[in-house]
């Protein structure tokens, strides 16, 4: 992301030097471009090329045969039509939206609460904070498998615990076996996984806020809520945007968690764009249609990346 | 190889493989493959034997066959669910192995590319194979793959629980429902099966769907509903857990081994786990059928070995053919089958197998009437399988009636073509 922001700057510099006479400035311009070149080449190779390939692929009849013959005839909008006519795609789009919004909301709120909590130092706070990092360190598939056991309707730990305190219905909550509940369960698990990331970054941001601001606030007689709203939140804004954008990017393309937790079921109730792409590309081997869903995902991510960049620009504008 | 059992366990290792291919594609576009040109004295194999024991067992058979021919056999093993994509990437860089071992249900998609050599052309003898094994390796009437051994599904039951309840292993659906109900007590269910929305669940649905007269090419022919109704009844009776919609075949086995299910549907790849534990005494019975006297029609599963075309070096194809012939000799098939608990595909070897392994004889019997998933719909199988999964999932979760579910499944299957 940073490379795209910085690259226009040398470009405009080069334009200025070109207007100036003499060879030395010209060489300097060339030199500037040489510094940019590795980054540009890297971007073109590792981001540009796959992106363009994926877009082209979505307009092709791209099947296993293509790998053997190299032939991928263009089929216009066929792939796009097929995908958009597929009920599963619309469902998955909706599930992805719910999953992303739900996960981000939960992860962020709880992460922020914990970060604020831990920013006051107390005994063992470092130790407890380290423990809270665990979900982040465990591979996602492993946590999903563990959660599958915890959420089992008959013998799962969660239902047993709820029974013990008399909160669960007679035959237990069908966490993963009912289409009405499974998506919520997946969101809850993902929140659990995402809290440490949010907490760590936000905690770091909190440490950056100068202490004297809080002192000044307390001298002015502001209470804890007012301090949080008028000092902590605004000072934390850049960090918050980063956390949310990164969280969004990793949540919207969710695949492994869902595959390990529910395989998209029951009755397709946890199908997301990620699982649909996986199904199309790797099980049905229809790479063209898989690419269409992939492109939709890229488009959604791109929209948010642009929003993020604009938000950042606004920040800089205000500061200077 | 257990039928797609290693799906979750094996996700690691994808990133390095991907990175390597990426680097390969970037550094050497246009070159003929990234892999160094293989040594003429070797035969390379792409398979899913990532498990050390399985890899070693495979190598023993490969060495046994390669040595007399003066050939060295090298295995490249990747997790089962990555075989197809790995093979495709290799094909695009002209570096496909001399032998490709993939799941039988994936064969049509590869055969359709015309990148595989008909086994007849490289002198592989498939004449003595059972009809069901032949159909597992063929596409459009041509034999492209040969299976050394195959698996199917049967009813595995807890002998003690059945004896205590005075229940004999059910042979019909009616008996199954009654027995399951009788065997359900407290925390324990009478019956367990996998109805997960992936290949595992579909594999388990097929013996019921097919035995009822269901047809994957015409899903809404009015006969498959009975199978859906049976599954639904088992869950509605409380004889099977509602969690079956989440259970893969491994989970079902876990439940059985934990003593929480008196009967289960499962395959012979669970035998090592079942034999290793002492808690539950078990036995294998044939899969129950809708009415007494009707034949059981279970699915046939397992991997097949195919020979990718190699126009630059036809000698390599011939070598691969020789190795395949040796691997599929009666003696080698029998020994291989015993080492992986699967049934050999040569009719004579299968008979010997049943005699030597009376405990698994039911599987040997079932395999003879078993059907290949791709025999009718060929490359359309992944879409059809998905449609069937959607049907039983929506019925078991109470979203639709069996009739509606199969009607919708047929629509999905036709739309996906």
XYZ file of C-alpha atoms in Angstrom:
737
model
C 0.000 0.000 0.000
C 2.736 2.418 0.935
C 4.543 1.932 -2.352
C 1.560 3.142 -4.360
C 1.424 6.261 -2.276
C 5.080 7.090 -2.614
C 5.571 6.305 -6.276
C 3.746 9.382 -7.667
C 6.083 11.689 -5.747
C 9.300 10.836 -7.628
C 7.288 10.804 -10.830
C 6.306 14.449 -10.464
C 9.869 15.209 -9.438
C 11.098 13.663 -12.663
C 8.704 15.817 -14.650
C 10.110 18.963 -13.049
C 13.701 18.041 -13.743
C 12.922 17.284 -17.352
C 11.818 20.880 -17.892
C 15.153 22.099 -16.508
C 17.975 22.167 -19.042
C 21.186 20.134 -18.731
C 22.121 16.480 -18.514
C 22.887 16.266 -14.832
C 19.253 16.781 -13.778
C 18.204 14.293 -16.400
C 20.525 11.747 -14.917
C 19.189 12.559 -11.511
C 15.686 11.927 -12.791
C 16.796 8.606 -14.191
C 18.406 7.767 -10.897
C 15.166 8.476 -9.086
C 13.312 6.128 -11.377
C 15.931 3.476 -10.779
C 15.157 3.657 -7.081
C 11.484 3.230 -7.785
C 12.004 0.504 -10.369
C 12.531 -2.468 -8.014
C 9.346 -1.672 -6.149
C 7.442 -1.166 -9.383
C 8.783 -4.377 -10.880
C 7.900 -6.255 -7.730
C 4.381 -4.860 -7.713
C 3.852 -5.592 -11.377
C 5.167 -9.129 -11.057
C 3.530 -10.231 -7.844
C 0.372 -8.125 -7.768
C -0.253 -6.828 -11.253
C 0.311 -10.058 -13.141
C -1.856 -12.365 -11.010
C -4.552 -9.708 -10.888
C -4.654 -9.280 -14.646
C -4.514 -13.057 -15.132
C -7.426 -13.518 -12.772
C -9.500 -10.915 -14.570
C -8.720 -12.394 -17.975
C -9.456 -15.891 -16.662
C -12.936 -14.857 -15.625
C -13.779 -14.287 -19.286
C -12.377 -17.628 -20.402
C -13.565 -21.194 -20.530
C -10.753 -22.310 -18.266
C -10.876 -26.009 -17.386
C -8.429 -28.824 -16.595
C -7.977 -29.223 -20.332
C -6.434 -25.764 -20.469
C -3.537 -26.968 -18.364
C -2.718 -29.656 -20.885
C -3.378 -27.817 -24.155
C -2.874 -24.202 -23.103
C -6.131 -23.329 -24.863
C -8.603 -21.192 -22.966
C -11.218 -19.883 -25.398
C -12.870 -16.605 -24.472
C -16.530 -17.023 -23.628
C -17.574 -13.426 -23.036
C -19.791 -12.967 -20.032
C -20.800 -16.639 -19.697
C -18.903 -17.184 -16.452
C -20.232 -13.986 -14.950
C -23.790 -14.795 -15.920
C -23.533 -18.308 -14.528
C -22.129 -17.096 -11.226
C -24.613 -14.277 -10.759
C -27.518 -16.572 -11.646
C -26.366 -19.036 -8.995
C -28.467 -18.684 -5.839
C -25.532 -19.870 -3.808
C -23.501 -16.829 -4.858
C -26.121 -14.365 -3.637
C -26.475 -16.289 -0.381
C -22.714 -16.398 0.043
C -22.447 -12.654 -0.592
C -24.977 -11.992 2.132
C -23.316 -14.439 4.543
C -19.929 -12.862 3.861
C -21.324 -9.416 4.652
C -22.889 -10.619 7.908
C -19.795 -12.566 8.838
C -17.476 -9.647 8.173
C -19.535 -6.986 9.918
C -20.303 -9.252 12.874
C -16.712 -10.389 13.275
C -15.238 -6.894 12.998
C -17.738 -5.428 15.400
C -17.084 -8.107 18.019
C -13.329 -8.276 17.556
C -12.906 -4.546 17.639
C -15.136 -3.766 20.594
C -13.735 -6.527 22.762
C -10.177 -5.878 21.536
C -10.459 -2.186 22.386
C -12.014 -2.882 25.759
C -9.194 -5.275 26.625
C -6.549 -2.881 25.312
C -7.885 -0.062 27.495
C -8.119 -2.460 30.413
C -4.524 -3.583 30.041
C -3.170 -0.084 29.478
C -3.493 0.445 33.211
C -0.670 -1.549 34.625
C -1.467 -3.987 37.388
C 0.017 -7.150 38.778
C 0.244 -10.007 36.303
C -1.147 -7.812 33.534
C 1.744 -8.768 31.255
C 1.171 -12.433 31.943
C -2.564 -12.314 31.307
C -1.987 -10.298 28.144
C 0.406 -12.952 26.900
C -2.175 -15.653 27.542
C -4.782 -13.703 25.618
C -2.489 -13.846 22.605
C -2.871 -17.612 22.388
C -5.779 -17.734 19.915
C -3.585 -15.786 17.525
C -0.711 -18.246 17.785
C -2.758 -21.387 17.247
C -3.186 -22.259 13.566
C -6.710 -21.429 12.469
C -7.527 -24.973 11.415
C -6.510 -26.284 14.808
C -8.708 -23.813 16.648
C -11.573 -24.626 14.308
C -11.272 -28.335 15.057
C -11.183 -27.658 18.782
C -14.203 -25.372 18.525
C -16.061 -28.019 16.579
C -15.792 -30.258 19.617
C -16.698 -27.488 22.041
C -19.780 -26.600 20.012
C -21.016 -30.167 19.529
C -24.701 -30.325 20.304
C -24.730 -33.519 22.380
C -21.379 -33.708 24.091
C -19.853 -30.278 23.528
C -18.359 -28.391 26.413
C -20.388 -25.257 25.787
C -23.774 -26.966 25.946
C -22.697 -28.953 28.984
C -21.674 -25.745 30.702
C -24.913 -23.997 29.728
C -26.871 -26.963 31.050
C -25.026 -26.797 34.339
C -26.215 -23.228 34.889
C -29.630 -23.997 33.469
C -29.350 -21.747 30.430
C -29.604 -24.240 27.591
C -32.808 -25.824 26.293
C -33.445 -29.497 26.998
C -31.624 -30.903 23.958
C -28.905 -28.262 23.803
C -28.250 -25.367 21.443
C -27.630 -26.658 17.903
C -24.556 -24.453 17.489
C -23.312 -26.019 14.277
C -26.171 -28.290 13.263
C -28.899 -25.739 12.667
C -28.802 -23.458 9.614
C -30.208 -20.637 11.721
C -27.390 -20.699 14.270
C -24.303 -21.961 12.427
C -23.311 -18.605 10.925
C -23.550 -16.963 14.338
C -21.338 -19.695 15.793
C -18.790 -19.168 13.040
C -18.802 -15.429 13.792
C -18.302 -16.069 17.500
C -15.338 -18.341 16.827
C -13.838 -15.798 14.469
C -14.266 -13.060 17.053
C -12.379 -15.224 19.533
C -9.615 -15.672 16.976
C -9.462 -11.974 16.094
C -9.465 -10.386 19.552
C -5.696 -10.728 20.179
C -4.786 -9.014 16.923
C -7.079 -6.079 17.665
C -5.951 -5.911 21.254
C -2.237 -5.884 20.476
C -2.399 -3.189 17.817
C -4.786 -0.999 19.788
C -2.706 -1.489 22.920
C 0.326 -0.288 20.981
C -1.645 2.736 19.825
C -2.711 3.531 23.373
C 0.916 3.576 24.528
C 1.621 6.272 21.945
C -0.871 8.732 23.396
C 1.052 11.284 25.515
C 0.311 10.950 29.217
C 0.136 14.715 29.736
C -3.043 14.877 27.670
C -4.743 12.701 30.242
C -3.297 14.818 33.022
C -4.626 17.956 31.402
C -8.018 16.323 30.984
C -8.212 15.296 34.584
C -7.191 18.812 35.658
C -10.071 20.084 33.572
C -12.264 17.732 35.544
C -13.287 15.344 32.766
C -14.605 11.927 33.788
C -13.416 8.587 32.406
C -16.035 8.392 29.637
C -15.378 11.955 28.491
C -11.621 11.318 28.531
C -12.067 8.180 26.474
C -14.301 9.923 23.937
C -12.397 13.179 23.615
C -8.811 12.028 23.960
C -8.349 8.277 23.567
C -10.605 7.768 20.555
C -9.428 10.741 18.423
C -5.775 10.075 19.215
C -6.260 6.437 18.358
C -7.990 7.107 15.043
C -5.129 6.235 12.667
C -4.535 2.968 14.496
C -8.241 2.190 14.477
C -8.471 2.604 10.715
C -5.488 0.314 10.211
C -6.937 -2.340 12.497
C -10.311 -2.205 10.810
C -8.941 -2.301 7.277
C -6.573 -5.168 8.011
C -9.321 -6.981 9.869
C -11.690 -6.451 6.985
C -9.218 -7.787 4.434
C -8.551 -10.966 6.358
C -12.186 -11.567 7.269
C -13.859 -10.994 3.932
C -11.871 -13.773 2.267
C -12.401 -16.279 5.112
C -12.018 -19.890 3.989
C -10.062 -22.249 6.238
C -12.056 -21.523 9.374
C -15.355 -22.241 7.634
C -14.087 -25.356 5.870
C -12.818 -26.843 9.106
C -15.793 -25.749 11.177
C -18.816 -26.501 8.985
C -17.657 -27.096 5.383
C -20.146 -24.405 4.418
C -23.121 -26.244 5.921
C -25.557 -27.045 7.281
C -27.698 -26.483 4.208
C -25.216 -23.927 2.811
C -25.898 -21.590 5.732
C -22.206 -20.755 6.203
C -21.137 -20.534 2.578
C -19.027 -17.437 2.005
C -17.419 -16.013 -1.106
C -14.229 -17.782 -0.048
C -15.827 -21.212 0.149
C -17.704 -20.702 -3.107
C -14.464 -19.854 -4.923
C -12.855 -22.907 -3.393
C -15.738 -25.081 -4.495
C -15.788 -23.752 -8.034
C -12.045 -23.716 -8.627
C -10.771 -26.676 -6.682
C -13.644 -29.141 -6.511
C -15.517 -28.489 -9.736
C -12.301 -27.367 -11.463
C -14.203 -24.597 -13.245
C -11.451 -22.022 -12.931
C -13.252 -19.399 -15.008
C -16.238 -19.222 -12.667
C -13.967 -19.443 -9.652
C -12.082 -16.429 -10.990
C -15.336 -14.460 -11.224
C -16.005 -14.877 -7.507
C -12.332 -14.125 -6.828
C -12.679 -10.894 -8.783
C -15.743 -9.893 -6.811
C -13.709 -10.397 -3.638
C -10.855 -8.319 -5.019
C -13.284 -5.585 -6.017
C -14.805 -5.452 -2.545
C -11.354 -5.313 -0.957
C -10.266 -2.620 -3.415
C -13.234 -0.434 -2.520
C -12.227 -0.583 1.111
C -8.569 0.008 0.344
C -9.530 3.172 -1.522
C -11.746 4.305 1.348
C -8.818 3.719 3.671
C -6.436 5.741 1.529
C -8.911 8.603 1.336
C -9.446 8.560 5.078
C -5.679 8.718 5.547
C -5.312 11.581 3.112
C -7.904 13.508 5.075
C -5.794 12.927 8.178
C -2.674 14.306 6.554
C -4.563 17.253 5.140
C -5.787 18.281 8.554
C -2.378 17.889 10.134
C -0.524 20.213 7.772
C -5.952 -44.426 0.918
C -8.922 -43.504 3.047
C -11.474 -41.753 0.995
C -10.595 -38.081 1.440
C -10.134 -38.676 5.121
C -7.145 -36.401 5.439
C -8.856 -33.291 4.302
C -8.323 -31.069 7.305
C -5.235 -32.580 8.759
C -3.283 -31.995 5.615
C -3.744 -28.348 4.865
C -0.182 -27.438 5.768
C 2.428 -27.456 3.052
C 0.242 -25.710 0.538
C 2.080 -22.417 0.795
C 5.583 -23.711 0.062
C 4.261 -25.751 -2.844
C 2.464 -22.756 -4.236
C 5.485 -20.538 -3.794
C 7.669 -23.029 -5.599
C 5.318 -23.212 -8.548
C 5.004 -19.474 -8.642
C 8.752 -19.044 -8.695
C 8.860 -21.716 -11.348
C 6.304 -19.957 -13.538
C 8.075 -16.627 -13.156
C 11.630 -17.689 -13.700
C 11.122 -20.111 -16.484
C 8.217 -19.144 -18.707
C 8.465 -20.984 -21.965
C 11.035 -23.446 -20.786
C 9.877 -27.017 -20.830
C 9.072 -27.414 -17.187
C 10.934 -26.471 -14.138
C 11.732 -29.949 -12.960
C 15.016 -31.189 -14.281
C 14.625 -33.716 -17.077
C 14.137 -36.997 -15.215
C 16.639 -39.793 -15.439
C 15.696 -42.426 -18.077
C 16.106 -45.227 -15.550
C 13.414 -43.857 -13.250
C 9.651 -43.861 -13.136
C 8.067 -40.995 -11.218
C 4.751 -41.256 -9.381
C 2.501 -38.528 -8.038
C 0.381 -39.879 -5.186
C -1.125 -38.892 -1.859
C 1.002 -41.128 0.381
C 2.115 -38.289 2.648
C 1.830 -40.507 5.701
C 5.246 -42.046 6.408
C 3.971 -45.590 6.874
C 1.921 -45.401 3.714
C 4.813 -43.885 1.777
C 7.158 -46.652 2.881
C 4.626 -49.374 2.124
C 4.144 -47.933 -1.344
C 7.870 -47.754 -1.923
C 8.256 -51.414 -1.003
C 5.870 -52.424 -3.764
C 7.387 -49.981 -6.238
C 10.877 -51.319 -5.538
C 9.701 -54.875 -5.837
C 8.308 -54.098 -9.280
C 10.994 -51.706 -10.456
C 14.105 -53.723 -9.645
C 13.554 -56.647 -12.042
C 12.877 -54.092 -14.790
C 16.005 -52.125 -13.932
C 13.886 -49.125 -12.984
C 13.944 -46.879 -9.973
C 10.555 -45.585 -8.844
C 10.344 -42.185 -7.188
C 7.259 -40.999 -5.352
C 6.118 -37.410 -5.094
C 3.439 -37.274 -2.418
C 1.044 -34.420 -1.708
C -2.115 -34.414 0.431
C -5.092 -36.108 -1.219
C -7.117 -32.949 -1.710
C -4.242 -31.262 -3.526
C -3.474 -34.006 -6.009
C -5.685 -32.581 -8.741
C -4.364 -29.028 -8.570
C -0.769 -30.223 -8.214
C -1.156 -32.480 -11.245
C -2.662 -29.644 -13.275
C 0.186 -27.299 -12.414
C 2.662 -29.997 -13.359
C 0.822 -30.579 -16.629
C 1.003 -26.902 -17.546
C 4.768 -26.978 -17.150
C 5.130 -30.319 -18.959
C 6.557 -31.935 -15.863
C 3.811 -34.383 -15.033
C 4.986 -37.632 -13.473
C 5.043 -40.927 -15.379
C 2.303 -42.357 -13.179
C -0.494 -40.288 -11.733
C -2.465 -41.738 -8.849
C -5.686 -39.904 -8.104
C -9.073 -40.504 -6.551
C -11.352 -42.487 -8.837
C -13.946 -39.705 -8.795
C -11.392 -37.261 -10.228
C -10.345 -39.442 -13.132
C -12.972 -38.260 -15.675
C -11.839 -34.665 -15.386
C -8.320 -35.698 -16.265
C -9.312 -38.215 -18.920
C -11.429 -35.559 -20.596
C -8.357 -33.384 -21.133
C -6.955 -36.059 -23.455
C -3.773 -35.828 -21.435
C -3.959 -39.444 -20.296
C -2.890 -42.481 -22.299
C -5.445 -45.303 -22.653
C -4.004 -48.179 -20.627
C -4.417 -50.583 -23.555
C -1.887 -48.541 -25.535
C 0.834 -49.034 -22.960
C 0.161 -52.707 -22.496
C -1.543 -52.664 -19.118
C -3.671 -55.747 -18.663
C -7.049 -54.908 -17.138
C -8.876 -58.042 -18.253
C -9.172 -59.816 -14.918
C -10.610 -56.861 -12.981
C -14.079 -56.860 -11.492
C -16.649 -54.890 -13.456
C -17.026 -52.280 -10.720
C -13.264 -51.743 -10.531
C -13.122 -51.332 -14.295
C -15.819 -48.689 -14.255
C -13.906 -46.798 -11.565
C -10.959 -46.355 -13.931
C -12.755 -45.747 -17.189
C -14.095 -42.717 -18.968
C -16.243 -42.808 -22.085
C -15.689 -46.545 -22.446
C -11.900 -46.351 -22.362
C -9.779 -47.636 -19.518
C -7.486 -44.826 -18.317
C -6.883 -45.837 -14.744
C -6.342 -49.026 -12.824
C -7.121 -49.497 -9.143
C -5.011 -51.923 -7.149
C -7.645 -52.118 -4.462
C -10.969 -50.503 -3.768
C -13.157 -49.692 -0.792
C -16.826 -49.338 -0.158
C -19.156 -48.757 2.754
C -20.711 -51.241 5.134
C -22.550 -51.366 8.423
C -20.084 -51.685 11.278
C -21.631 -52.546 14.618
C -20.765 -52.854 18.276
C -21.199 -56.577 18.939
C -21.652 -56.224 22.687
C -24.321 -53.515 22.508
C -26.292 -55.465 19.917
C -26.069 -58.676 21.907
C -27.136 -56.967 25.130
C -30.151 -55.456 23.406
C -30.968 -58.734 21.683
C -30.683 -57.173 18.259
C -29.272 -58.901 15.190
C -27.536 -56.748 12.565
C -30.349 -55.211 10.476
C -30.569 -56.187 6.817
C -33.473 -53.994 5.697
C -34.293 -50.348 6.287
C -37.253 -51.272 8.441
C -35.037 -53.408 10.629
C -32.418 -50.695 10.672
C -34.868 -48.122 11.978
C -36.215 -50.471 14.619
C -32.769 -51.641 15.688
C -31.419 -48.096 15.872
C -34.341 -47.080 18.046
C -33.876 -50.039 20.355
C -30.145 -49.407 20.654
C -30.596 -45.754 21.542
C -30.330 -45.267 25.271
C -29.420 -42.245 27.326
C -26.461 -40.498 25.827
C -25.853 -43.157 23.196
C -27.276 -43.319 19.730
C -28.235 -46.449 17.880
C -26.888 -45.265 14.567
C -24.212 -42.916 13.240
C -23.497 -41.814 9.715
C -21.879 -38.864 8.012
C -24.098 -36.271 6.350
C -21.492 -33.537 6.041
C -21.897 -31.226 3.038
C -18.751 -32.508 1.344
C -17.477 -35.636 -0.364
C -17.690 -37.665 2.860
C -21.400 -37.113 3.333
C -22.193 -37.683 -0.327
C -20.259 -40.953 -0.291
C -22.350 -42.140 2.650
C -25.625 -41.032 1.118
C -25.066 -43.014 -2.081
C -25.620 -46.559 -0.766
C -29.072 -45.490 0.445
C -29.851 -43.358 -2.595
C -28.794 -46.014 -5.080
C -30.274 -48.964 -3.232
C -33.606 -47.125 -3.285
C -33.382 -46.791 -7.062
C -32.099 -43.231 -7.115
C -30.359 -42.082 -10.263
C -27.634 -39.432 -10.253
C -28.340 -38.626 -13.892
C -32.036 -38.033 -13.128
C -32.084 -37.102 -9.493
C -35.823 -36.394 -9.449
C -36.913 -39.773 -10.835
C -39.099 -40.183 -7.751
C -37.113 -42.972 -6.105
C -34.366 -41.245 -4.138
C -36.861 -39.630 -1.752
C -37.082 -42.844 0.236
C -33.387 -42.593 1.112
C -33.800 -39.006 2.303
C -36.848 -40.033 4.305
C -34.878 -42.827 5.992
C -32.110 -40.464 7.075
C -34.667 -37.962 8.238
C -36.554 -40.607 10.227
C -33.399 -41.850 11.919
C -32.667 -38.329 13.149
C -36.315 -37.541 13.965
C -36.609 -40.772 15.985
C -33.647 -39.611 18.009
C -31.784 -42.752 16.890
C -29.078 -40.655 15.246
C -27.618 -37.382 16.425
C -28.695 -34.133 14.782
C -24.981 -33.413 14.538
C -24.672 -35.885 11.667
C -24.873 -32.860 9.351
C -21.469 -31.815 10.738
C -19.823 -35.209 11.014
C -17.344 -36.402 8.454
C -16.502 -40.089 8.304
C -13.699 -39.643 10.818
C -16.075 -38.081 13.342
C -18.486 -40.968 12.860
C -15.710 -43.411 13.647
C -14.723 -41.382 16.709
C -18.290 -41.601 17.996
C -18.354 -45.342 17.417
C -15.011 -45.946 19.092
C -16.110 -43.827 22.054
C -19.038 -46.195 22.444
C -21.581 -43.475 21.689
C -23.015 -45.197 18.623
C -24.019 -48.828 18.412
C -23.887 -48.981 14.604
C -22.237 -46.856 11.970
C -21.748 -46.627 8.243
C -18.062 -46.575 7.410
C -15.323 -47.945 5.216
C -12.436 -50.368 5.601
C -9.897 -47.550 5.996
C -11.091 -47.259 9.599
C -9.932 -50.800 10.364
C -6.495 -49.813 11.727
C -8.146 -47.449 14.230
C -10.824 -49.979 15.111
C -8.290 -52.758 15.602
C -5.979 -50.600 17.687
C -8.583 -49.958 20.380
C -9.843 -52.433 22.945
C -12.916 -50.612 24.191
C -15.362 -51.655 21.495
C -15.777 -55.079 19.903
C -16.878 -54.677 16.352
C -18.019 -56.619 13.319
C -18.925 -55.774 9.745
C -22.282 -56.456 8.086
C -23.617 -55.647 4.676
C -25.384 -52.356 4.203
C -29.159 -52.579 4.830
C -31.411 -52.491 1.757
C -34.913 -51.002 1.308
C -36.588 -54.413 1.093
C -35.419 -57.932 1.787
C -33.931 -59.612 -1.250
C -32.958 -56.416 -3.046
C -29.249 -56.023 -3.778
C -27.227 -53.388 -1.934
C -25.712 -50.792 -4.246
C -22.896 -49.075 -2.373
C -20.406 -46.703 -4.002
C -16.964 -47.891 -4.968
C -14.045 -45.737 -3.908
C -10.308 -45.719 -4.029
C -7.473 -44.381 -6.074
C -6.600 -45.274 -9.639
C -3.239 -45.072 -11.364
C -3.086 -43.465 -14.781
C -0.345 -42.854 -17.311
C -0.111 -39.253 -18.556
C 0.829 -38.856 -22.220
C 4.487 -38.234 -22.865
C 4.919 -37.641 -26.573
C 8.580 -36.658 -26.316
C 9.594 -39.869 -24.639
C 7.176 -42.765 -25.290
C 9.615 -45.179 -23.627
C 8.703 -43.636 -20.287
C 5.035 -44.446 -20.874
C 5.947 -48.044 -21.647
C 8.018 -48.286 -18.459
C 5.112 -46.924 -16.462
C 2.865 -49.532 -18.069
C 5.232 -52.329 -17.056
C 5.334 -51.119 -13.466
C 1.521 -50.948 -13.379
C 1.235 -54.496 -14.679
C 3.524 -55.747 -11.960
C 1.756 -53.793 -9.205
C -1.500 -55.363 -10.303
C -0.376 -58.962 -10.406
C -2.638 -61.143 -8.320
C -0.029 -61.616 -5.625
C 0.890 -57.944 -5.337
C -2.736 -56.820 -5.348
C -3.558 -59.242 -2.577
C -0.651 -58.134 -0.418
C -1.342 -54.490 -1.096
C -5.015 -54.899 -0.307
C -4.155 -56.508 2.989
C -1.741 -53.764 3.909
C -4.355 -51.031 3.365
C -7.435 -53.088 4.310
C -8.958 -52.571 0.878
C -10.320 -55.207 -1.455
C -8.116 -56.215 -4.413
C -9.693 -55.582 -7.801
C -8.747 -58.831 -9.523
C -11.672 -61.157 -8.983
C -9.386 -64.047 -8.029
C -7.386 -61.880 -5.627
C -10.626 -60.590 -4.084
C -11.779 -64.144 -3.380
C -8.497 -64.995 -1.709
C -8.750 -61.767 0.274
C -12.238 -62.581 1.540
C -11.070 -66.028 2.588
C -8.021 -64.725 4.441
C -9.842 -61.823 6.100
C -13.197 -63.195 7.189
C -13.778 -60.143 9.337
C -13.774 -57.900 6.272
C -15.462 -60.355 3.939
C -18.583 -58.173 3.841
C -16.592 -55.499 2.060
C -15.327 -57.988 -0.520
C -18.931 -58.965 -1.145
C -20.202 -55.373 -1.373
C -17.499 -54.317 -3.770
C -18.759 -56.720 -6.419
C -22.104 -54.903 -6.697
C -20.708 -51.434 -5.948
C -21.100 -48.621 -8.422
C -18.709 -45.908 -9.505
C -19.823 -42.344 -8.858
C -18.670 -41.157 -12.246
C -19.865 -44.058 -14.425
C -23.003 -42.198 -15.488
C -22.322 -38.507 -15.138
C -18.562 -38.482 -15.789
C -17.067 -35.031 -15.428
C -20.384 -33.739 -14.093
C -19.907 -35.616 -10.825
C -18.614 -32.706 -8.660
C -21.729 -30.662 -9.495
C -24.070 -33.627 -9.013
C -22.385 -34.534 -5.728
C -22.823 -30.958 -4.494
C -26.480 -31.005 -5.480
C -27.045 -34.257 -3.557
C -25.254 -32.817 -0.520
C -27.541 -29.785 -0.674
C -30.549 -32.117 -0.770
C -29.771 -34.214 2.305
C -28.549 -31.211 4.262
C -31.716 -29.249 3.685
C -33.907 -32.256 4.499
C -32.011 -33.138 7.689
C -32.159 -29.550 8.918
C -35.881 -29.472 8.211
C -35.740 -26.836 5.510
C -37.448 -28.781 2.750
C -39.321 -31.988 2.083
C -37.469 -34.844 0.342
C -39.433 -34.259 -2.897
C -38.619 -30.557 -3.044
C -35.007 -31.205 -2.123
C -34.412 -33.655 -4.965
C -36.312 -31.486 -7.404
C -34.044 -28.589 -6.531
C -30.977 -30.821 -6.674
C -31.854 -31.814 -10.232
C -32.192 -28.143 -11.180
C -28.778 -27.389 -9.696
C -27.220 -30.351 -11.445
C -28.627 -29.310 -14.823
C -27.661 -25.664 -14.321
C -24.085 -26.646 -13.500
C -23.530 -28.476 -16.776
